[in-house]
Amino acid sequence: MQIDTATSSDIDAILALQTQIYRTDTPAPNSKEVLEKQLEDTSCDVLVLRVDDKVVGTASIYYLDVAIRGKRIAYLEGLVVDKAQRGKGLGTSLFEKCVEIAKDKNCYKMIFTSGFDREDAHKFYEKLGFKKWGFEFRMDL
């Protein structure tokens, strides 16, 4: 297992994995261009987890400066391990790497969202030390 910063050659694999968690079978027509920009953006880290040189996991970390704290928060998005590879500790390793990177970038907290219906995922997050802290208020635009 190896966790690296994603490159352009990982884009197709990342988008294929993301269909497993984003409740869509088809990426948006401009998804490759959007992901390419994220790979170049210093306020974002896109990671891939490889097993035998195959991308089987991915996660993105977005950094937002919080003036009153003088630090950043890390917003974790799109963490997914391929369904066929789950239960092997790969997701735990990817999460731990995300936390390590956020600490190295002077973040004081990491947040993410998860749908109410993802109870297995919630158990996984809690096992890793994350706590339910508040509500997500959302308005689809």
Protein backbone atom coordinates (compact mmCIF):
# COMPACT_ATOMS: atom_id res chain seq x y z
CA MET A 1 0.00 0.00 0.00
CA GLN A 2 1.21 3.49 -0.87
CA ILE A 3 -0.42 6.91 -0.40
CA ASP A 4 0.68 9.67 -2.77
CA THR A 5 -0.38 13.07 -4.03
CA ALA A 6 -2.53 12.50 -7.10
CA THR A 7 -1.29 13.39 -10.57
CA SER A 8 -3.07 13.94 -13.88
CA SER A 9 -2.63 10.27 -14.73
CA ASP A 10 -4.82 9.37 -11.72
CA ILE A 11 -7.85 11.41 -12.78
CA ASP A 12 -9.86 8.63 -14.45
CA ALA A 13 -9.31 6.27 -11.51
CA ILE A 14 -10.30 8.96 -8.99
CA LEU A 15 -13.52 9.78 -10.84
CA ALA A 16 -14.40 6.09 -11.13
CA LEU A 17 -13.99 5.66 -7.37
CA GLN A 18 -16.01 8.78 -6.60
CA THR A 19 -19.09 7.30 -8.28
CA GLN A 20 -19.17 4.86 -5.33
CA ILE A 21 -19.91 7.64 -2.81
CA TYR A 22 -21.41 10.60 -4.64
CA ARG A 23 -24.68 8.92 -5.60
CA THR A 24 -24.13 9.35 -9.29
CA ASP A 25 -23.04 6.88 -11.94
CA THR A 26 -21.78 9.50 -14.36
CA PRO A 27 -19.24 12.24 -13.63
CA ALA A 28 -20.11 15.72 -14.85
CA PRO A 29 -18.91 16.56 -18.37
CA ASN A 30 -16.27 18.95 -16.98
CA SER A 31 -15.18 16.73 -14.07
CA LYS A 32 -11.72 16.03 -15.51
CA GLU A 33 -11.00 19.74 -15.95
CA VAL A 34 -12.22 20.53 -12.43
CA LEU A 35 -10.05 17.79 -10.93
CA GLU A 36 -7.05 18.92 -12.98
CA LYS A 37 -7.41 22.42 -11.46
CA GLN A 38 -7.65 20.94 -7.97
CA LEU A 39 -4.38 19.10 -8.51
CA GLU A 40 -2.70 22.48 -9.14
CA ASP A 41 -4.48 24.39 -6.34
CA THR A 42 -2.39 25.06 -3.21
CA SER A 43 -5.53 25.22 -1.06
CA CYS A 44 -6.28 21.57 -1.83
CA ASP A 45 -4.51 18.23 -1.60
CA VAL A 46 -5.82 15.27 -3.59
CA LEU A 47 -4.47 11.92 -2.43
CA VAL A 48 -4.55 8.46 -3.94
CA LEU A 49 -4.03 5.14 -2.23
CA ARG A 50 -2.43 2.45 -4.36
CA VAL A 51 -2.26 -1.28 -3.93
CA ASP A 52 0.00 -3.06 -6.41
CA ASP A 53 0.26 0.20 -8.41
CA LYS A 54 -3.54 0.39 -8.82
CA VAL A 55 -5.51 3.34 -7.39
CA VAL A 56 -8.02 1.84 -4.95
CA GLY A 57 -8.67 4.87 -2.73
CA THR A 58 -8.76 8.64 -2.82
CA ALA A 59 -9.46 11.65 -0.64
CA SER A 60 -9.34 15.43 -1.02
CA ILE A 61 -8.46 17.92 1.68
CA TYR A 62 -9.47 21.58 1.26
CA TYR A 63 -7.91 24.24 3.48
CA LEU A 64 -9.79 27.30 4.69
CA ASP A 65 -8.14 30.07 6.69
CA VAL A 66 -9.97 31.11 9.87
CA ALA A 67 -8.79 34.61 10.80
CA ILE A 68 -9.85 34.60 14.47
CA ARG A 69 -7.82 31.43 15.05
CA GLY A 70 -4.89 32.41 12.89
CA LYS A 71 -4.99 28.87 11.55
CA ARG A 72 -6.76 26.78 9.00
CA ILE A 73 -9.43 24.15 9.06
CA ALA A 74 -9.14 21.06 6.92
CA TYR A 75 -12.29 20.03 5.09
CA LEU A 76 -12.14 16.39 4.07
CA GLU A 77 -14.11 15.46 0.99
CA GLY A 78 -14.58 12.40 -1.15
CA LEU A 79 -12.70 9.84 0.92
CA VAL A 80 -13.44 6.48 -0.64
CA VAL A 81 -11.87 3.05 -0.87
CA ASP A 82 -13.03 0.72 -3.62
CA LYS A 83 -15.81 -1.58 -2.42
CA ALA A 84 -13.75 -4.65 -3.30
CA GLN A 85 -10.88 -3.42 -1.08
CA ARG A 86 -12.81 -2.43 2.05
CA GLY A 87 -12.29 -4.11 5.39
CA LYS A 88 -8.51 -4.34 5.01
CA GLY A 89 -7.50 -1.22 6.93
CA LEU A 90 -6.87 0.85 3.81
CA GLY A 91 -9.46 3.49 4.70
CA THR A 92 -7.95 3.83 8.16
CA SER A 93 -4.51 4.37 6.65
CA LEU A 94 -5.86 6.96 4.22
CA PHE A 95 -7.70 8.80 7.01
CA GLU A 96 -4.59 8.81 9.20
CA LYS A 97 -2.55 10.25 6.33
CA CYS A 98 -5.14 13.00 5.84
CA VAL A 99 -4.98 13.90 9.53
CA GLU A 100 -1.17 13.92 9.43
CA ILE A 101 -1.14 16.27 6.44
CA ALA A 102 -3.71 18.59 8.06
CA LYS A 103 -1.62 18.80 11.23
CA ASP A 104 1.50 19.54 9.17
CA LYS A 105 -0.40 22.40 7.48
CA ASN A 106 -1.25 23.97 10.86
CA CYS A 107 -4.95 23.07 10.82
CA TYR A 108 -6.70 23.18 14.17
CA LYS A 109 -9.54 20.86 13.15
CA MET A 110 -10.73 18.59 10.40
CA ILE A 111 -14.36 18.42 9.36
CA PHE A 112 -16.37 16.48 6.82
CA THR A 113 -19.96 15.61 6.13
CA SER A 114 -21.75 12.32 5.74
CA GLY A 115 -25.33 11.50 4.82
CA PHE A 116 -27.65 10.29 7.58
CA ASP A 117 -28.10 6.96 5.79
CA ARG A 118 -24.38 6.04 5.83
CA GLU A 119 -24.42 4.32 9.22
CA ASP A 120 -21.53 1.96 8.43
CA ALA A 121 -19.39 4.94 7.46
CA HIS A 122 -20.36 6.74 10.70
CA LYS A 123 -19.20 3.76 12.78
CA PHE A 124 -15.92 3.81 10.87
CA TYR A 125 -15.40 7.55 11.51
CA GLU A 126 -16.19 7.20 15.20
CA LYS A 127 -13.76 4.29 15.49
CA LEU A 128 -11.07 6.66 14.20
CA GLY A 129 -11.83 9.22 16.92
CA PHE A 130 -14.16 11.59 15.09
CA LYS A 131 -17.21 12.80 17.00
CA LYS A 132 -20.62 13.94 15.88
CA TRP A 133 -20.41 17.59 16.72
CA GLY A 134 -23.18 19.51 15.02
CA PHE A 135 -25.53 19.68 12.10
CA GLU A 136 -24.87 20.37 8.47
CA PHE A 137 -27.32 22.91 7.12
CA ARG A 138 -27.59 22.69 3.39
CA MET A 139 -29.32 24.43 0.53
CA ASP A 140 -28.98 22.78 -2.85
CA LEU A 141 -28.42 25.44 -5.52
